[in-house]
Amino acid sequence: MFNYFFELKIRILYTVIFCLLLTFISFFYKESLLFFLVEPSIKFSKGLNPYFIYTNLTEVFSTYLEMAISVSLYLTIPLVFYQLWQFFSPGLYYKEISQIKPIILIGLINYLLISIFLYNPILSWLWSFFTSFENAESDLLGIHFEAKLNEYLKFINHLYFYIGLLLQLFLTTITSFLFFISGNILKLINFRKYFYVSVIVLAALVTPPDVISQLIIACPLFFCYELILFIILIQKEYKIK
């Protein structure tokens, strides 16, 4: 029993050291990292020299530190699951390992795809949509937008840690379910209508309230589902022949 606790302590220590190292590196390259995070948004800025404002003397330093910590935590998530897998896998049967491994692979692929998709185009669309309400040249009431640095980074944190993790949970659950019932093509066909409705609801929750954005989110998921059905049908036809 002592050996298990020692191994767990060592794995936690490795994860914490990795997270701290990422935090230090992120803070050291804070300006480059900040530009990387805002680049999808500032290309929609109407001004020639886009900028952010701050209203507190220590706000920039604390924002840089929070940004470094948030980035390191987000990038440490795969390592946490890897360490958990390495710790628990020796106690599993071969059948259980063969069932869990595809879920881990699916989760990792979803993690990478969601991270890329949220960065661009989702972040760009959100910025473009919400800044479209700016009307500084109105004759009745001018509305001018000046972005605060800490609030913009807080918005990105919410986007990745709430919407991103929600998408991760949804897609991993759905793809894992499809994987396990892939032997029964009739279940996949009958489940199609529920999947389509769930995707439409999810797209309505994570995109601006316009049909085009929702379709851009939903159509790739529809395509993936139909592609899975097609691959399973091809495999069944190949086995029959």
mmCIF file of C-alpha atoms in Angstrom:
data_model
loop_
_atom_site.group_PDB
_atom_site.id
_atom_site.type_symbol
_atom_site.label_atom_id
_atom_site.label_comp_id
_atom_site.label_asym_id
_atom_site.label_seq_id
_atom_site.Cartn_x
_atom_site.Cartn_y
_atom_site.Cartn_z
ATOM 1 C CA MET A 1 0.000 0.000 0.000
ATOM 2 C CA PHE A 2 2.872 2.367 0.823
ATOM 3 C CA ASN A 3 4.312 1.834 -2.664
ATOM 4 C CA TYR A 4 1.028 2.965 -4.249
ATOM 5 C CA PHE A 5 0.918 6.150 -2.197
ATOM 6 C CA PHE A 6 4.555 6.841 -3.001
ATOM 7 C CA GLU A 7 3.947 6.353 -6.720
ATOM 8 C CA LEU A 8 0.883 8.614 -6.578
ATOM 9 C CA LYS A 9 2.878 11.285 -4.731
ATOM 10 C CA ILE A 10 5.651 11.127 -7.333
ATOM 11 C CA ARG A 11 3.178 11.468 -10.209
ATOM 12 C CA ILE A 12 1.480 14.426 -8.538
ATOM 13 C CA LEU A 13 4.894 15.998 -7.975
ATOM 14 C CA TYR A 14 5.825 15.552 -11.648
ATOM 15 C CA THR A 15 2.543 17.140 -12.715
ATOM 16 C CA VAL A 16 2.959 20.120 -10.367
ATOM 17 C CA ILE A 17 6.550 20.676 -11.522
ATOM 18 C CA PHE A 18 5.433 20.528 -15.153
ATOM 19 C CA CYS A 19 2.632 23.031 -14.469
ATOM 20 C CA LEU A 20 4.998 25.411 -12.634
ATOM 21 C CA LEU A 21 7.561 25.151 -15.428
ATOM 22 C CA LEU A 22 4.897 25.964 -18.012
ATOM 23 C CA THR A 23 3.780 28.920 -15.899
ATOM 24 C CA PHE A 24 7.324 30.263 -15.752
ATOM 25 C CA ILE A 25 7.850 29.825 -19.516
ATOM 26 C CA SER A 26 4.478 31.409 -20.295
ATOM 27 C CA PHE A 27 5.243 34.415 -18.103
ATOM 28 C CA PHE A 28 8.709 34.783 -19.635
ATOM 29 C CA TYR A 29 7.137 34.967 -23.114
ATOM 30 C CA LYS A 30 4.094 36.872 -21.875
ATOM 31 C CA GLU A 31 4.013 39.510 -24.636
ATOM 32 C CA SER A 32 4.300 36.941 -27.446
ATOM 33 C CA LEU A 33 1.681 34.782 -25.763
ATOM 34 C CA LEU A 34 -0.641 37.750 -25.332
ATOM 35 C CA PHE A 35 -0.333 38.637 -29.007
ATOM 36 C CA PHE A 36 -1.050 35.004 -29.912
ATOM 37 C CA LEU A 37 -4.244 35.068 -27.823
ATOM 38 C CA VAL A 38 -5.550 38.365 -29.190
ATOM 39 C CA GLU A 39 -4.477 37.915 -32.813
ATOM 40 C CA PRO A 40 -7.761 36.298 -33.978
ATOM 41 C CA SER A 41 -9.665 39.283 -32.571
ATOM 42 C CA ILE A 42 -7.569 42.335 -33.385
ATOM 43 C CA LYS A 43 -7.695 41.614 -37.106
ATOM 44 C CA PHE A 44 -11.325 42.743 -36.922
ATOM 45 C CA SER A 45 -10.394 45.963 -35.152
ATOM 46 C CA LYS A 46 -11.479 49.082 -36.996
ATOM 47 C CA GLY A 47 -8.496 51.101 -35.847
ATOM 48 C CA LEU A 48 -5.075 50.931 -37.443
ATOM 49 C CA ASN A 49 -3.368 50.398 -34.077
ATOM 50 C CA PRO A 50 -5.593 48.227 -31.846
ATOM 51 C CA TYR A 51 -4.918 48.444 -28.130
ATOM 52 C CA PHE A 52 -6.161 47.418 -24.694
ATOM 53 C CA ILE A 53 -6.581 49.641 -21.665
ATOM 54 C CA TYR A 54 -6.047 49.095 -17.947
ATOM 55 C CA THR A 55 -7.263 51.151 -14.989
ATOM 56 C CA ASN A 56 -5.170 49.840 -12.111
ATOM 57 C CA LEU A 57 -1.440 50.218 -11.563
ATOM 58 C CA THR A 58 -0.836 46.514 -10.921
ATOM 59 C CA GLU A 59 -3.463 45.280 -13.352
ATOM 60 C CA VAL A 60 -1.100 44.461 -16.216
ATOM 61 C CA PHE A 61 1.256 42.446 -14.010
ATOM 62 C CA SER A 62 -1.571 40.480 -12.372
ATOM 63 C CA THR A 63 -3.185 39.890 -15.781
ATOM 64 C CA TYR A 64 0.059 38.540 -17.215
ATOM 65 C CA LEU A 65 0.414 36.240 -14.205
ATOM 66 C CA GLU A 66 -3.178 34.986 -14.476
ATOM 67 C CA MET A 67 -2.681 34.422 -18.200
ATOM 68 C CA ALA A 68 0.463 32.360 -17.583
ATOM 69 C CA ILE A 69 -1.288 30.270 -14.902
ATOM 70 C CA SER A 70 -4.386 29.711 -17.053
ATOM 71 C CA VAL A 71 -2.349 28.615 -20.074
ATOM 72 C CA SER A 72 -0.237 26.246 -17.981
ATOM 73 C CA LEU A 73 -3.319 24.719 -16.335
ATOM 74 C CA TYR A 74 -5.027 24.189 -19.675
ATOM 75 C CA LEU A 75 -1.940 22.548 -21.181
ATOM 76 C CA THR A 76 -1.434 20.384 -18.078
ATOM 77 C CA ILE A 77 -4.875 18.748 -18.380
ATOM 78 C CA PRO A 78 -3.662 15.999 -20.804
ATOM 79 C CA LEU A 79 -0.742 15.204 -18.478
ATOM 80 C CA VAL A 80 -3.122 14.830 -15.528
ATOM 81 C CA PHE A 81 -5.181 12.224 -17.383
ATOM 82 C CA TYR A 82 -2.012 10.489 -18.571
ATOM 83 C CA GLN A 83 -0.702 10.211 -15.013
ATOM 84 C CA LEU A 84 -4.069 8.889 -13.811
ATOM 85 C CA TRP A 85 -4.076 6.326 -16.594
ATOM 86 C CA GLN A 86 -0.544 5.189 -15.809
ATOM 87 C CA PHE A 87 -1.455 4.862 -12.135
ATOM 88 C CA PHE A 88 -4.707 2.903 -12.521
ATOM 89 C CA SER A 89 -4.002 0.840 -15.675
ATOM 90 C CA PRO A 90 -1.856 -1.846 -13.933
ATOM 91 C CA GLY A 91 -4.916 -2.789 -11.850
ATOM 92 C CA LEU A 92 -7.228 -3.234 -14.844
ATOM 93 C CA TYR A 93 -7.979 -6.346 -16.860
ATOM 94 C CA TYR A 94 -6.922 -6.551 -20.479
ATOM 95 C CA LYS A 95 -10.531 -6.253 -21.650
ATOM 96 C CA GLU A 96 -11.037 -3.092 -19.580
ATOM 97 C CA ILE A 97 -7.814 -1.576 -20.941
ATOM 98 C CA SER A 98 -8.865 -2.317 -24.526
ATOM 99 C CA GLN A 99 -12.202 -0.581 -23.870
ATOM 100 C CA ILE A 100 -10.770 2.504 -22.158
ATOM 101 C CA LYS A 101 -7.870 3.151 -24.558
ATOM 102 C CA PRO A 102 -10.114 4.227 -27.480
ATOM 103 C CA ILE A 103 -11.962 6.650 -25.174
ATOM 104 C CA ILE A 104 -8.647 8.216 -24.121
ATOM 105 C CA LEU A 105 -7.554 8.540 -27.748
ATOM 106 C CA ILE A 106 -10.920 10.045 -28.708
ATOM 107 C CA GLY A 107 -10.685 12.507 -25.804
ATOM 108 C CA LEU A 108 -7.182 13.584 -26.808
ATOM 109 C CA ILE A 109 -8.193 14.156 -30.438
ATOM 110 C CA ASN A 110 -11.249 16.136 -29.324
ATOM 111 C CA TYR A 111 -9.073 18.177 -26.967
ATOM 112 C CA LEU A 112 -6.755 19.207 -29.794
ATOM 113 C CA LEU A 113 -9.524 19.879 -32.310
ATOM 114 C CA ILE A 114 -11.630 21.898 -29.855
ATOM 115 C CA SER A 115 -8.616 23.976 -28.802
ATOM 116 C CA ILE A 116 -7.860 24.850 -32.420
ATOM 117 C CA PHE A 117 -11.508 25.442 -33.288
ATOM 118 C CA LEU A 118 -12.132 27.771 -30.332
ATOM 119 C CA TYR A 119 -9.029 29.795 -31.140
ATOM 120 C CA ASN A 120 -9.996 30.324 -34.742
ATOM 121 C CA PRO A 121 -12.688 30.719 -36.044
ATOM 122 C CA ILE A 122 -14.905 30.797 -32.904
ATOM 123 C CA LEU A 123 -12.943 33.534 -31.122
ATOM 124 C CA SER A 124 -12.885 35.621 -34.289
ATOM 125 C CA TRP A 125 -16.633 35.224 -34.815
ATOM 126 C CA LEU A 126 -17.452 36.155 -31.232
ATOM 127 C CA TRP A 127 -15.306 39.290 -31.367
ATOM 128 C CA SER A 128 -16.764 40.307 -34.719
ATOM 129 C CA PHE A 129 -20.339 39.744 -33.525
ATOM 130 C CA PHE A 130 -20.144 41.580 -30.205
ATOM 131 C CA THR A 131 -18.108 44.514 -31.531
ATOM 132 C CA SER A 132 -20.658 44.985 -34.322
ATOM 133 C CA PHE A 133 -22.858 46.778 -31.753
ATOM 134 C CA GLU A 134 -20.317 49.591 -31.566
ATOM 135 C CA ASN A 135 -21.640 52.778 -33.153
ATOM 136 C CA ALA A 136 -19.304 55.612 -32.322
ATOM 137 C CA GLU A 137 -20.543 57.847 -35.177
ATOM 138 C CA SER A 138 -24.232 57.714 -34.310
ATOM 139 C CA ASP A 139 -26.105 61.035 -34.379
ATOM 140 C CA LEU A 140 -28.255 60.081 -31.397
ATOM 141 C CA LEU A 141 -25.941 58.237 -29.012
ATOM 142 C CA GLY A 142 -22.378 57.201 -29.751
ATOM 143 C CA ILE A 143 -21.246 53.833 -28.448
ATOM 144 C CA HIS A 144 -17.492 53.281 -28.405
ATOM 145 C CA PHE A 145 -15.785 50.055 -27.326
ATOM 146 C CA GLU A 146 -12.466 50.074 -25.451
ATOM 147 C CA ALA A 147 -11.348 46.613 -24.400
ATOM 148 C CA LYS A 148 -9.763 46.096 -20.986
ATOM 149 C CA LEU A 149 -6.891 43.655 -20.995
ATOM 150 C CA ASN A 150 -7.946 41.655 -17.931
ATOM 151 C CA GLU A 151 -11.575 41.391 -19.049
ATOM 152 C CA TYR A 152 -10.587 40.138 -22.503
ATOM 153 C CA LEU A 153 -8.353 37.433 -21.022
ATOM 154 C CA LYS A 154 -11.113 36.526 -18.564
ATOM 155 C CA PHE A 155 -13.414 36.106 -21.570
ATOM 156 C CA ILE A 156 -10.889 33.733 -23.177
ATOM 157 C CA ASN A 157 -10.633 31.763 -19.922
ATOM 158 C CA HIS A 158 -14.392 31.344 -19.809
ATOM 159 C CA LEU A 159 -14.428 30.362 -23.468
ATOM 160 C CA TYR A 160 -11.877 27.582 -23.024
ATOM 161 C CA PHE A 161 -12.604 26.333 -19.515
ATOM 162 C CA TYR A 162 -16.400 26.377 -19.740
ATOM 163 C CA ILE A 163 -17.430 26.106 -23.378
ATOM 164 C CA GLY A 164 -14.326 24.123 -24.322
ATOM 165 C CA LEU A 165 -14.714 21.579 -21.528
ATOM 166 C CA LEU A 166 -18.448 21.343 -22.252
ATOM 167 C CA LEU A 167 -17.709 20.566 -25.891
ATOM 168 C CA GLN A 168 -15.021 18.117 -24.801
ATOM 169 C CA LEU A 169 -17.424 16.252 -22.527
ATOM 170 C CA PHE A 170 -20.181 16.244 -25.139
ATOM 171 C CA LEU A 171 -18.061 15.086 -28.063
ATOM 172 C CA THR A 172 -16.111 12.493 -26.081
ATOM 173 C CA THR A 173 -19.338 11.033 -24.698
ATOM 174 C CA ILE A 174 -20.991 10.916 -28.103
ATOM 175 C CA THR A 175 -17.996 9.495 -29.978
ATOM 176 C CA SER A 176 -17.364 6.915 -27.244
ATOM 177 C CA PHE A 177 -21.013 5.865 -27.387
ATOM 178 C CA LEU A 178 -20.804 5.530 -31.161
ATOM 179 C CA PHE A 179 -17.656 3.461 -30.802
ATOM 180 C CA PHE A 180 -19.245 0.995 -28.395
ATOM 181 C CA ILE A 181 -22.452 0.529 -30.390
ATOM 182 C CA SER A 182 -20.684 0.477 -33.747
ATOM 183 C CA GLY A 183 -21.432 -3.239 -33.999
ATOM 184 C CA ASN A 184 -25.157 -2.519 -34.269
ATOM 185 C CA ILE A 185 -25.811 -0.349 -37.288
ATOM 186 C CA LEU A 186 -29.553 -0.146 -36.554
ATOM 187 C CA LYS A 187 -28.883 1.531 -33.187
ATOM 188 C CA LEU A 188 -26.671 4.085 -34.895
ATOM 189 C CA ILE A 189 -29.358 4.855 -37.465
ATOM 190 C CA ASN A 190 -32.077 5.178 -34.820
ATOM 191 C CA PHE A 191 -29.840 7.355 -32.648
ATOM 192 C CA ARG A 192 -29.226 9.760 -35.528
ATOM 193 C CA LYS A 193 -32.255 11.978 -34.816
ATOM 194 C CA TYR A 194 -31.283 12.410 -31.147
ATOM 195 C CA PHE A 195 -27.731 13.246 -32.147
ATOM 196 C CA TYR A 196 -28.882 15.890 -34.627
ATOM 197 C CA VAL A 197 -31.142 17.562 -32.056
ATOM 198 C CA SER A 198 -28.374 17.518 -29.422
ATOM 199 C CA VAL A 199 -25.897 19.084 -31.838
ATOM 200 C CA ILE A 200 -28.341 21.847 -32.810
ATOM 201 C CA VAL A 201 -28.984 22.659 -29.131
ATOM 202 C CA LEU A 202 -25.245 22.681 -28.404
ATOM 203 C CA ALA A 203 -24.553 24.924 -31.417
ATOM 204 C CA ALA A 204 -27.231 27.349 -30.226
ATOM 205 C CA LEU A 205 -25.579 27.524 -26.790
ATOM 206 C CA VAL A 206 -21.970 28.111 -27.887
ATOM 207 C CA THR A 207 -22.404 30.399 -30.909
ATOM 208 C CA PRO A 208 -23.807 33.887 -31.505
ATOM 209 C CA PRO A 209 -27.571 33.927 -32.135
ATOM 210 C CA ASP A 210 -27.497 33.606 -35.902
ATOM 211 C CA VAL A 211 -28.263 30.603 -38.076
ATOM 212 C CA ILE A 212 -25.035 30.718 -40.098
ATOM 213 C CA SER A 213 -22.781 30.361 -37.040
ATOM 214 C CA GLN A 214 -24.912 27.519 -35.718
ATOM 215 C CA LEU A 215 -24.750 25.689 -39.037
ATOM 216 C CA ILE A 216 -20.968 26.118 -39.175
ATOM 217 C CA ILE A 217 -20.746 24.359 -35.815
ATOM 218 C CA ALA A 218 -23.390 21.719 -36.519
ATOM 219 C CA CYS A 219 -22.548 20.687 -40.095
ATOM 220 C CA PRO A 220 -19.049 19.262 -39.336
ATOM 221 C CA LEU A 221 -20.558 17.180 -36.510
ATOM 222 C CA PHE A 222 -23.309 15.948 -38.825
ATOM 223 C CA PHE A 223 -20.679 15.064 -41.405
ATOM 224 C CA CYS A 224 -18.611 13.143 -38.828
ATOM 225 C CA TYR A 225 -21.636 11.133 -37.736
ATOM 226 C CA GLU A 226 -22.581 10.233 -41.299
ATOM 227 C CA LEU A 227 -18.941 9.395 -42.010
ATOM 228 C CA ILE A 228 -18.919 6.973 -39.068
ATOM 229 C CA LEU A 229 -22.078 5.327 -40.410
ATOM 230 C CA PHE A 230 -20.550 5.059 -43.868
ATOM 231 C CA ILE A 231 -17.310 3.513 -42.559
ATOM 232 C CA ILE A 232 -19.222 0.948 -40.494
ATOM 233 C CA LEU A 233 -21.386 0.018 -43.496
ATOM 234 C CA ILE A 234 -18.291 -0.409 -45.677
ATOM 235 C CA GLN A 235 -16.663 -2.617 -43.048
ATOM 236 C CA LYS A 236 -19.771 -4.789 -42.764
ATOM 237 C CA GLU A 237 -19.990 -5.165 -46.534
ATOM 238 C CA TYR A 238 -16.303 -6.083 -46.663
ATOM 239 C CA LYS A 239 -16.719 -8.741 -43.946
ATOM 240 C CA ILE A 240 -19.727 -10.235 -45.721
ATOM 241 C CA LYS A 241 -17.812 -10.543 -48.984
#
